[in-house]
Coordinates of C-alpha atoms in Angstrom, one line a residue:
X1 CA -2.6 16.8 105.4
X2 CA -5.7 14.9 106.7
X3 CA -5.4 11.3 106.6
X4 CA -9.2 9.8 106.4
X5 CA -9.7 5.8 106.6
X6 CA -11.1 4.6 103.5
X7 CA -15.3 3.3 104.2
X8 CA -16.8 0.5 103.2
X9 CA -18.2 2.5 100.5
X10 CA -14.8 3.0 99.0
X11 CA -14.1 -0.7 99.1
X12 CA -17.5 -1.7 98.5
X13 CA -19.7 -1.6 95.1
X14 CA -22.8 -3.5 96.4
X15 CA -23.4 -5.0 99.8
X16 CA -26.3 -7.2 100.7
X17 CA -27.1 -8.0 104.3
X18 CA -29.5 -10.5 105.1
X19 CA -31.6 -10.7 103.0
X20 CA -34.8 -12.9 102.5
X21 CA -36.7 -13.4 99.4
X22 CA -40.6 -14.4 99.2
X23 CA -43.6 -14.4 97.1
X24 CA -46.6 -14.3 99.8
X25 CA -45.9 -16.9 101.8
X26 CA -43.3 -18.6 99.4
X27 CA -39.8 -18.0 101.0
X28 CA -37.2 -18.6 98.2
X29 CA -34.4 -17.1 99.8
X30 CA -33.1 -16.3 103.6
X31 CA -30.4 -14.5 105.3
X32 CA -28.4 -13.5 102.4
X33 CA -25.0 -11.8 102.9
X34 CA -22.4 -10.8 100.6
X35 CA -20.0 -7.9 99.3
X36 CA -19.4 -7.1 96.0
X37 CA -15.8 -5.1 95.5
X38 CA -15.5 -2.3 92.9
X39 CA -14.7 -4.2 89.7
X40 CA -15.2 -7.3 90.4
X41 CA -16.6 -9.9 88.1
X42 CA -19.1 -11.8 90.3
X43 CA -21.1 -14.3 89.7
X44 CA -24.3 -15.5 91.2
X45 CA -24.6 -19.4 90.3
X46 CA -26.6 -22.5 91.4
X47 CA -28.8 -24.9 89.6
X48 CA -33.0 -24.2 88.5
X49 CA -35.1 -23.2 91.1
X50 CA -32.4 -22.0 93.6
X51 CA -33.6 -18.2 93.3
X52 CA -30.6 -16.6 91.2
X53 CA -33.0 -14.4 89.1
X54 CA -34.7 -13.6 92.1
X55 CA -32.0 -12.4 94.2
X56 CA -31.4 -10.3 91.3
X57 CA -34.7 -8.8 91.2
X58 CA -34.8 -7.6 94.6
X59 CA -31.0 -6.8 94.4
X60 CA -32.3 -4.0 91.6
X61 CA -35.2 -3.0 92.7
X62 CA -38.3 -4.7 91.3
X63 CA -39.3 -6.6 94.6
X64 CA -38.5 -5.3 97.6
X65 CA -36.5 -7.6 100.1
X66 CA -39.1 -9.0 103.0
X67 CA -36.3 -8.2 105.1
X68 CA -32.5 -7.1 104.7
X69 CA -31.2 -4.6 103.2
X70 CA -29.5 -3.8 100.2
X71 CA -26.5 -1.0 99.9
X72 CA -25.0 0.7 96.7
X73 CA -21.4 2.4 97.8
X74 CA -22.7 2.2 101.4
X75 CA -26.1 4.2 100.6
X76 CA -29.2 2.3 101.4
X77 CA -31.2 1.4 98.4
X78 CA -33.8 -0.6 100.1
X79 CA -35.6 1.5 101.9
X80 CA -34.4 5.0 100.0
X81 CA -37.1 7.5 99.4
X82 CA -38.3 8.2 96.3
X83 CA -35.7 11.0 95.1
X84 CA -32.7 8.8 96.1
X85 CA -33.7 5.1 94.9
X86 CA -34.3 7.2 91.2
X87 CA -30.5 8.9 92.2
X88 CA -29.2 5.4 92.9
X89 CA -31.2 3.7 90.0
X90 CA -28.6 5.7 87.8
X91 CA -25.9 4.1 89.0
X92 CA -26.5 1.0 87.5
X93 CA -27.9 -0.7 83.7
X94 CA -29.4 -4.1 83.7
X95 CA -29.2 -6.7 80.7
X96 CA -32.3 -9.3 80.8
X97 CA -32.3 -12.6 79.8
X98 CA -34.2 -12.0 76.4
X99 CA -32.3 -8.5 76.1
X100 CA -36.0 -6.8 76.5
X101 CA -35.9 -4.5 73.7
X102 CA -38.8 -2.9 72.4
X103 CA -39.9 -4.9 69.5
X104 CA -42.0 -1.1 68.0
X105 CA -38.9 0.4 68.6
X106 CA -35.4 0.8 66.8
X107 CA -32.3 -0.6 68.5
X108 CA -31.1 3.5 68.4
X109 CA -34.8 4.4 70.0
X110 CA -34.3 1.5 72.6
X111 CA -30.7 2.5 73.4
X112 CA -31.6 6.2 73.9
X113 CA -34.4 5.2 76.4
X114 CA -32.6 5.5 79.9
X115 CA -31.2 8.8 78.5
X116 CA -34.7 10.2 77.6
X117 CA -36.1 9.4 81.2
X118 CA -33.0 10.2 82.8
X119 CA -31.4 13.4 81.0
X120 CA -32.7 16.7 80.0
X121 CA -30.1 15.8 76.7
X122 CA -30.9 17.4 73.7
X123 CA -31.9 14.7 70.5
X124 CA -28.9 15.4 69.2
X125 CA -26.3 14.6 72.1
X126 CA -28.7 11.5 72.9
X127 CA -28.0 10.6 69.1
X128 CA -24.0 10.5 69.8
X129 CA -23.8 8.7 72.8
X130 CA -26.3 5.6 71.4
X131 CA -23.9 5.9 68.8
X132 CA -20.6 5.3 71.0
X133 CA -22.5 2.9 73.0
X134 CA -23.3 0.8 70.3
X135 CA -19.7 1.1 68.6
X136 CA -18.1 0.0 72.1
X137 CA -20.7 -3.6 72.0
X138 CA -19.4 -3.4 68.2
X139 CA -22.8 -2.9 66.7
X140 CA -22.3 0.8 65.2
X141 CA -24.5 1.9 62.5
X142 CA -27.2 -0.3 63.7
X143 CA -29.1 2.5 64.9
X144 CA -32.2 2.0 62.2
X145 CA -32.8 -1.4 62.6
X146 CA -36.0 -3.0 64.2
X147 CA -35.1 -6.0 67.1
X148 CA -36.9 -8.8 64.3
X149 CA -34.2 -8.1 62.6
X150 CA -31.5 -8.7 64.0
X151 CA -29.9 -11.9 65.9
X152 CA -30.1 -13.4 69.2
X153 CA -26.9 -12.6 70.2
X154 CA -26.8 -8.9 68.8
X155 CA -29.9 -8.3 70.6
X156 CA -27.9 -9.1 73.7
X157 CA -25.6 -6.9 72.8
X158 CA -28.0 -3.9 72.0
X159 CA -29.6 -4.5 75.0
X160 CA -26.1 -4.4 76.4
X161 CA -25.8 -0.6 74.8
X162 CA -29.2 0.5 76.4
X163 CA -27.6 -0.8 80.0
X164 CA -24.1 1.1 79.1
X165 CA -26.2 3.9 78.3
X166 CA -25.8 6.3 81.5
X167 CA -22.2 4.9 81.8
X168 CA -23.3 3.1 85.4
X169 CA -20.7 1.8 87.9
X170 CA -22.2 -1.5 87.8
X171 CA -24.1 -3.6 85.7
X172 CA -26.4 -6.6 86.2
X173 CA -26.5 -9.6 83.1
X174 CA -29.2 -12.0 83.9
X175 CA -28.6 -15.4 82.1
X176 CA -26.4 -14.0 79.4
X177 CA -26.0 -16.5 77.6
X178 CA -29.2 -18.0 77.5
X179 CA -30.1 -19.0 73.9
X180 CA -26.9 -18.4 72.4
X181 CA -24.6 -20.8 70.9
X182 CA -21.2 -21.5 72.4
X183 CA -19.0 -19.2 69.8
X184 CA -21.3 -16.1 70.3
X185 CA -21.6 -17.0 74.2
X186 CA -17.8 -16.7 74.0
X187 CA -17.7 -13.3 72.7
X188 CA -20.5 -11.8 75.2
X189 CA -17.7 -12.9 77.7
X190 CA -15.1 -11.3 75.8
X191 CA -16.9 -8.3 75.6
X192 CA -17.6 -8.1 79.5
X193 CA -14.0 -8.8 80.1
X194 CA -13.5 -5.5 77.6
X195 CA -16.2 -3.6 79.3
X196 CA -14.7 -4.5 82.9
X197 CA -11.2 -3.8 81.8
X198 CA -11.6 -0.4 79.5
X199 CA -14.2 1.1 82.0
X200 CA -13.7 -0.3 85.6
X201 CA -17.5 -1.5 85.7
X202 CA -18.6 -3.7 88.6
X203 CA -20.3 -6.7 86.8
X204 CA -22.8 -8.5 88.3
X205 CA -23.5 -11.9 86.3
X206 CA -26.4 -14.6 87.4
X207 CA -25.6 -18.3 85.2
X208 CA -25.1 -21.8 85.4
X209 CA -23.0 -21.7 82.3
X210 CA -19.9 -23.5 83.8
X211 CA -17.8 -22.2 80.5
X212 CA -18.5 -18.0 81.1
X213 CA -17.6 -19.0 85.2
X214 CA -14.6 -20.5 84.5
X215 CA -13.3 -18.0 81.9
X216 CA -14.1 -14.7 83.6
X217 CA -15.2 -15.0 87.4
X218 CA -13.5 -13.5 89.8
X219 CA -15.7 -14.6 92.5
X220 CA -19.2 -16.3 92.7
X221 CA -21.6 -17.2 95.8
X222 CA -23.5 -20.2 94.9
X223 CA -27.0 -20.5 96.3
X224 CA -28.9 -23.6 96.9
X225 CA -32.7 -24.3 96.5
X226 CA -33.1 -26.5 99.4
X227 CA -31.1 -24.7 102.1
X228 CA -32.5 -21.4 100.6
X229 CA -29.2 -19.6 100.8
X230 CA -25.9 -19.3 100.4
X231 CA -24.0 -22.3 100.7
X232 CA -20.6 -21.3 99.0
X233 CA -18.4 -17.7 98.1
X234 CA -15.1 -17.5 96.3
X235 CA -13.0 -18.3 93.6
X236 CA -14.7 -20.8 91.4
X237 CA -12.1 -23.1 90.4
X238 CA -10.9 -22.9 94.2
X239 CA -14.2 -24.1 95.3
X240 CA -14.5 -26.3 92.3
X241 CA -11.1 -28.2 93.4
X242 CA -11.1 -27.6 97.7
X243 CA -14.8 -27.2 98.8
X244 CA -15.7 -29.2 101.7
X245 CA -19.7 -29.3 100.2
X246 CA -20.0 -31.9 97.8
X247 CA -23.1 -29.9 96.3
X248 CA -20.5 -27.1 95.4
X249 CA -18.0 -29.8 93.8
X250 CA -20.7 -31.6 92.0
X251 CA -22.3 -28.7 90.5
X252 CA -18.9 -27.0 89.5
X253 CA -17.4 -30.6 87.9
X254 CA -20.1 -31.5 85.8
X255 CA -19.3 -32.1 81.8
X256 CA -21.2 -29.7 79.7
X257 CA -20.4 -29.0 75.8
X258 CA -17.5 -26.8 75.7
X259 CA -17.1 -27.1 79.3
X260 CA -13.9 -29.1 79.3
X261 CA -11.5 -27.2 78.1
X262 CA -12.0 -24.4 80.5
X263 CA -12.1 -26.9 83.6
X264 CA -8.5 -27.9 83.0
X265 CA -7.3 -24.5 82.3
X266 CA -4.7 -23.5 84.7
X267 CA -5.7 -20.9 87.3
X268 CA -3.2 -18.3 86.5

């Protein structure tokens, strides 16, 4: 029997090299490195202005790096051609801060999307699956309703559907919680925790919401706005209690409404 040792792409989900981030002239981000492992919950955290939403952005796709390179199971998505970035593309769903459903169409029409531009599925087996996916974010027979009317935090989850859709390895959340209260906030981390657990997804989460870090973080990097990079990587309530960076310790020991109870929960 042939005994191969195991690549980085085996150990690997996601793997950012050096990176640098830039609008024009405007460099928000330089040298960024890190590893994401397959099934990790990470988290990309820092205060305003630090460039989490924009790492993300040129992490998926929609600006390209200035320089760096960005790799999904060791397969250059950076500077793929045409036919494999739209290969790679499928690999992974994204959830936006607003949940960026189409307010003309129905939560069904907005969850069958991805399939329609990236299957040759018939109506009817698109049908099924938005069915399942919205059943597994525990919005079935929601299929008929318009995005007006339904909540904030149901809209995250249908967009959550539409990004489950192709059943990707990974997926990105951008500000999750943003606008929600604290109970429904709690069950959008719940539900990750489900998705993470049931499926084996690679969950890729940017917030400053000290309450979701705490609760379901494996790991985070934290960036900084004046450095323009990476400043700290690990287990948050590791760096929260051990970090030589005061930055790192201030910004993960601030109070916040339903922030305390998670801080003195016991790192199990």
């Amino acid at each position: 029997m042939n005994v191969t040792t195991p690549s980085l792409a085996a150990k690997f989900a996601i793997e950012v090299d050096g990176v640098e981030c830039r609008y024009g002239e405007k460099v928000v981000l330089e040298n960024v490195s890190f590893a994401v492992k397959r099934g990790e919950i990470f988290f990309i955290i820092g205060g305003s202005g630090c460039g989490k939403s924009t790492l993300l952005r040129h992490m998926i796709g929609l600006h390209q790096p200035a320089r760096g390179t960005v790799r999904y199971s060791g397969r250059d998505f950076t500077h793929a051609g045409t036919a494999e970035r739209k290969a790679l593309l499928r690999s992974f769903g994204v959830l936006y801060q607003s949940g960026a459903l189409w307010s003309s169409m129905t939560v069904g029409e907005n969850v069958a999307l991805p399939l329609e531009i990236f299957t040759d599925l018939s109506p009817r087996d698109r049908a099924e699956i938005v069915a399942l996916k919205l059943a597994q974010v525990g919005l079935a027979g929601y299929e008929d309703y318009f995005p007006a009317e339904i909540s904030g935090g149901m809209k995250k989850r249908a967009g959550l559907a539409r990004a489950l859709a192709l059943d990707p390895a990974i997926v990105f959340f951008d500000e999750p919680s943003a606008g929600l209260d604290p109970i429904t906030s709690l069950k959008l981390d719940e539900l990750v925790r489900q998705i993470r657990e049931t499926l084996g997804t690679t969950i890729i989460i940017v917030s400053h919401e000290l309450a979701s870090i705490f609760d379901i973080a494996d790991r985070v990097i934290m960036l900084d706005r004046d450095t323009r990079g990476v400043i700290a990587e690990g287990e948050p309530r590791t760096l929260r209690d051990r970090s030589d960076d005061p930055r790192v310790r201030q910004f993960l020991n601030r109070r916040s409404p339903g922030v305390a109870a998670q801080l003195e929960k016991p790192n199990l």
